[in-house]
Amino acid sequence: MAAARPALPSSPTSLLLARSISAPDLATAPTWRRPRRWLVAAAGAGALAASASAPAASMLLRDGGATLLVTAGAYSLVRAFDALTERRLVQQSLSRKVVHVLSGVFFMASWPLFSNSTGARFFAAVVPFLNCARLLTYGLGFYSDEALVKSVTREGKREELLRGPLYYVIVLLIIVLVFWRDSPIGIISLSMMSGGDGFADIVGRRFGSLKLPFNDKKSWVGSAAMFISGFLLSALMLSYFSWLGYIQVSWDQAIGKLVLVALAATAVECIPVTDVVDDNISVPLATMLVAFLLFGNTAH
Ligand SMILES: C/C(=C\COP(=O)(O)O)CCC[C@H](C)CCC[C@H](C)CCCC(C)C
Ligand SMILES: Nc1ccn([C@@H]2O[C@H](COP(=O)(O)OP(=O)(O)O)[C@@H](O)[C@H]2O)c(=O)n1
């Protein structure tokens, strides 16, 4: 009586495995040549795991690639302004502020490069984290990076890296981890810090002859530039993320709320507390508070 034929495995890999010993051989093959049941089961499990984790693998690949790309972008931005400052095509104080504006805006604009996985924000957070480490390393003098110092400091002193620039990048890290791209609070806070505060300096230094009565270091024009650029950039970035489907914006209410948030951020920026709290801390914190009170966690 012919020996009972073992049931052929059904999953793709185990079929492949079994095919290496064709079906008729299975019945007559000596025991040592029959695939062990555990081996067939393991191969089947592997095939199932591989087919189930394909999307996860592609997300991992996408997030890893986006992290590398944005990190390279950050490095290139600083290098570009180092070259412009070196060739005296851009003043050092202007270079710092343009890097201040562009790094926040470009970083926010890069967020859709990352996948929809729950871990995507942690990949995005790697970029400000690496720049934190970079600013600390060079600001504390463990190594020197003249390009970085020239493009993001006013007086070319490495210790300056440990104040404004470091606070700025820490705020970027917090915004990515806490709010990410599906909350208007982070988008508006980053817009006010990068666009608002950045243009307040750029415009105020040039045209700000009429100083504020309560703060002779700031001007009416600079504060107006803060309000207008912060409001416009916030509206632009809310539109960007809304258009991409990350948030829903009810513009009939959002515009009025954005005006109030921009007013609050501008008020905080112009009060004379810079000696106590850096603008890169006070402006985003004030914006987060007011945006949370007005928007909650939705942009309605
Ligand atoms: C100069 C900066 C802050 C100083 O502000 P303030 O004291 O003058 O008010 C900004 C420092 C930027 C930092 C060196 C680089 C940050 C890069 C960012 C995390 C990612 C940008 C990516 C994008 C694609 C360019
Ligand atoms: N509201 C403002 C803000 C800045 N500014 C001008 O920009 C310069 C730098 O501003 P700031 O001290 O806020 O600079 P950061 O602390 O943002 O780097 C000030 O000394 C003013 O000349 C202004 O005129 N009005």
Tab-separated table of C-alpha atoms in Angstrom, residues 66-247:
chain	number	residue	atom	x	y	z
A	66	ALA	CA	13.232	62.118	3.471
A	67	THR	CA	15.371	62.467	6.596
A	68	LEU	CA	18.575	62.263	4.571
A	69	LEU	CA	17.254	64.719	1.976
A	70	VAL	CA	16.101	67.328	4.510
A	71	THR	CA	19.292	66.976	6.545
A	72	ALA	CA	21.296	67.600	3.378
A	73	GLY	CA	19.045	70.580	2.638
A	74	ALA	CA	19.744	72.088	6.044
A	75	TYR	CA	23.484	71.660	5.609
A	76	SER	CA	23.360	73.125	2.089
A	77	LEU	CA	21.367	76.159	3.248
A	78	VAL	CA	24.000	77.057	5.827
A	79	ARG	CA	26.828	76.429	3.387
A	80	ALA	CA	25.151	78.571	0.715
A	81	PHE	CA	24.889	81.553	3.033
A	82	ASP	CA	28.420	81.014	4.222
A	83	ALA	CA	29.558	81.334	0.610
A	84	LEU	CA	27.437	84.452	0.085
A	85	THR	CA	28.732	86.019	3.315
A	86	GLU	CA	32.318	85.020	2.482
A	87	ARG	CA	32.050	86.775	-0.873
A	88	ARG	CA	30.436	89.748	0.887
A	89	LEU	CA	27.378	89.341	-1.311
A	90	VAL	CA	25.241	89.266	1.840
A	91	GLN	CA	25.877	91.051	5.158
A	92	GLN	CA	26.397	88.730	8.101
A	93	SER	CA	23.404	90.099	10.053
A	94	LEU	CA	21.167	89.685	6.978
A	95	SER	CA	22.532	86.184	6.338
A	96	ARG	CA	21.555	85.144	9.857
A	97	LYS	CA	18.019	86.395	9.441
A	98	VAL	CA	17.509	84.936	5.983
A	99	VAL	CA	18.685	81.553	7.301
A	100	HIS	CA	16.304	82.145	10.219
A	101	VAL	CA	13.363	82.626	7.827
A	102	LEU	CA	14.230	80.011	5.204
A	103	SER	CA	15.185	77.155	7.516
A	104	GLY	CA	11.835	77.255	9.322
A	105	VAL	CA	9.756	77.688	6.179
A	106	PHE	CA	11.625	75.070	4.128
A	107	PHE	CA	11.616	72.638	7.035
A	108	MET	CA	7.834	72.979	7.435
A	109	ALA	CA	7.360	72.701	3.655
A	110	SER	CA	9.334	69.427	3.677
A	111	TRP	CA	7.000	67.660	6.114
A	112	PRO	CA	4.797	66.097	3.380
A	113	LEU	CA	7.905	64.254	2.127
A	114	PHE	CA	7.547	61.996	5.150
A	115	SER	CA	5.115	59.081	5.129
A	116	ASN	CA	1.771	58.827	6.876
A	117	SER	CA	3.147	56.375	9.422
A	118	THR	CA	2.808	57.234	13.106
A	119	GLY	CA	6.598	57.241	13.363
A	120	ALA	CA	7.140	59.771	10.538
A	121	ARG	CA	7.377	62.755	12.907
A	122	PHE	CA	10.273	61.075	14.700
A	123	PHE	CA	12.152	60.792	11.441
A	124	ALA	CA	11.443	64.466	10.734
A	125	ALA	CA	12.619	65.312	14.274
A	126	VAL	CA	16.037	63.830	13.460
A	127	VAL	CA	16.819	66.926	11.379
A	128	PRO	CA	16.472	69.561	14.138
A	129	PHE	CA	17.999	67.087	16.576
A	130	LEU	CA	21.142	66.761	14.463
A	131	ASN	CA	21.299	70.542	14.136
A	132	CYS	CA	20.948	70.889	17.911
A	133	ALA	CA	23.904	68.573	18.295
A	134	ARG	CA	25.807	70.518	15.638
A	135	LEU	CA	25.185	73.890	17.290
A	136	LEU	CA	26.168	72.504	20.712
A	137	THR	CA	29.317	70.835	19.349
A	138	TYR	CA	30.567	73.977	17.614
A	139	GLY	CA	29.142	76.469	20.129
A	140	LEU	CA	30.952	74.721	22.996
A	141	GLY	CA	34.143	74.644	20.945
A	142	PHE	CA	34.624	70.892	20.666
A	143	TYR	CA	35.143	71.455	16.956
A	144	SER	CA	35.095	74.545	14.753
A	145	ASP	CA	32.918	75.270	11.735
A	146	GLU	CA	33.647	78.755	10.440
A	147	ALA	CA	30.938	78.420	7.767
A	148	LEU	CA	28.262	77.797	10.380
A	149	VAL	CA	29.497	80.614	12.617
A	150	LYS	CA	29.631	83.092	9.739
A	151	SER	CA	26.191	82.269	8.354
A	152	VAL	CA	24.184	82.197	11.580
A	153	THR	CA	25.890	84.597	14.002
A	154	ARG	CA	25.930	88.390	14.060
A	155	GLU	CA	29.435	88.983	15.360
A	156	GLY	CA	31.153	85.768	14.257
A	157	LYS	CA	31.526	84.408	17.797
A	158	ARG	CA	30.912	80.677	18.215
A	159	GLU	CA	29.221	81.269	21.595
A	160	GLU	CA	26.370	82.963	19.724
A	161	LEU	CA	25.422	79.540	18.348
A	162	LEU	CA	24.295	78.566	21.874
A	163	ARG	CA	21.640	81.278	22.086
A	164	GLY	CA	19.243	82.299	19.284
A	165	PRO	CA	20.121	79.546	16.813
A	166	LEU	CA	20.043	76.793	19.456
A	167	TYR	CA	16.739	77.989	20.942
A	168	TYR	CA	15.328	78.178	17.424
A	169	VAL	CA	16.245	74.596	16.560
A	170	ILE	CA	15.004	73.277	19.928
A	171	VAL	CA	11.638	74.928	19.223
A	172	LEU	CA	11.587	73.240	15.793
A	173	LEU	CA	12.214	69.903	17.513
A	174	ILE	CA	9.379	70.474	20.004
A	175	ILE	CA	6.930	71.614	17.324
A	176	VAL	CA	7.601	68.538	15.172
A	177	LEU	CA	7.253	66.105	18.068
A	178	VAL	CA	4.296	67.728	19.833
A	179	PHE	CA	2.221	69.175	16.982
A	180	TRP	CA	3.576	67.859	13.626
A	181	ARG	CA	1.656	68.646	10.437
A	182	ASP	CA	-1.860	67.811	11.549
A	183	SER	CA	-2.265	70.637	14.046
A	184	PRO	CA	-2.585	74.347	13.174
A	185	ILE	CA	-0.818	75.263	16.429
A	186	GLY	CA	2.593	74.030	15.335
A	187	ILE	CA	2.210	75.407	11.797
A	188	ILE	CA	1.233	78.877	13.055
A	189	SER	CA	3.876	78.932	15.813
A	190	LEU	CA	6.646	78.029	13.399
A	191	SER	CA	5.379	80.581	10.886
A	192	MET	CA	5.394	83.364	13.491
A	193	MET	CA	8.867	82.443	14.741
A	194	SER	CA	10.529	81.978	11.357
A	195	GLY	CA	8.607	84.374	9.098
A	196	GLY	CA	7.288	86.926	11.572
A	197	ASP	CA	10.325	87.398	13.795
A	198	GLY	CA	12.649	87.046	10.829
A	199	PHE	CA	11.077	89.845	8.776
A	200	ALA	CA	10.700	92.065	11.849
A	201	ASP	CA	14.503	92.132	12.004
A	202	ILE	CA	15.130	92.368	8.254
A	203	VAL	CA	12.649	95.223	7.726
A	204	GLY	CA	13.091	96.879	11.116
A	205	ARG	CA	16.884	97.208	10.767
A	206	ARG	CA	16.520	99.017	7.471
A	207	PHE	CA	13.429	101.123	7.825
A	208	GLY	CA	12.785	101.190	11.575
A	209	SER	CA	13.824	104.747	12.422
A	210	LEU	CA	10.664	105.465	14.435
A	211	LYS	CA	11.217	103.459	17.620
A	212	LEU	CA	8.544	102.112	19.935
A	213	PRO	CA	7.914	104.364	22.966
A	214	PHE	CA	8.359	101.447	25.408
A	215	ASN	CA	11.256	99.729	23.613
A	216	ASP	CA	13.886	101.818	21.825
A	217	LYS	CA	15.451	98.665	20.330
A	218	LYS	CA	12.348	97.920	18.303
A	219	SER	CA	10.418	100.023	15.786
A	220	TRP	CA	6.863	100.469	14.556
A	221	VAL	CA	7.879	99.352	11.079
A	222	GLY	CA	9.618	96.254	12.404
A	223	SER	CA	6.571	95.303	14.455
A	224	ALA	CA	4.281	95.916	11.509
A	225	ALA	CA	6.524	93.646	9.423
A	226	MET	CA	6.311	91.013	12.158
A	227	PHE	CA	2.507	91.142	12.182
A	228	ILE	CA	2.026	91.140	8.405
A	229	SER	CA	4.634	88.497	7.542
A	230	GLY	CA	3.638	86.255	10.437
A	231	PHE	CA	-0.035	86.463	9.481
A	232	LEU	CA	0.593	85.895	5.751
A	233	LEU	CA	3.020	83.013	6.248
A	234	SER	CA	0.660	81.348	8.728
A	235	ALA	CA	-2.226	81.643	6.255
A	236	LEU	CA	-0.007	80.351	3.442
A	237	MET	CA	1.197	77.326	5.391
A	238	LEU	CA	-2.312	76.528	6.684
A	239	SER	CA	-3.463	76.591	3.029
A	240	TYR	CA	-0.539	74.362	2.037
A	241	PHE	CA	-1.291	71.682	4.624
A	242	SER	CA	-5.031	72.008	4.063
A	243	TRP	CA	-4.569	71.577	0.305
A	244	LEU	CA	-2.518	68.446	0.964
A	245	GLY	CA	-5.290	67.137	3.203
A	246	TYR	CA	-3.515	67.142	6.568
A	247	ILE	CA	-5.850	69.727	8.156
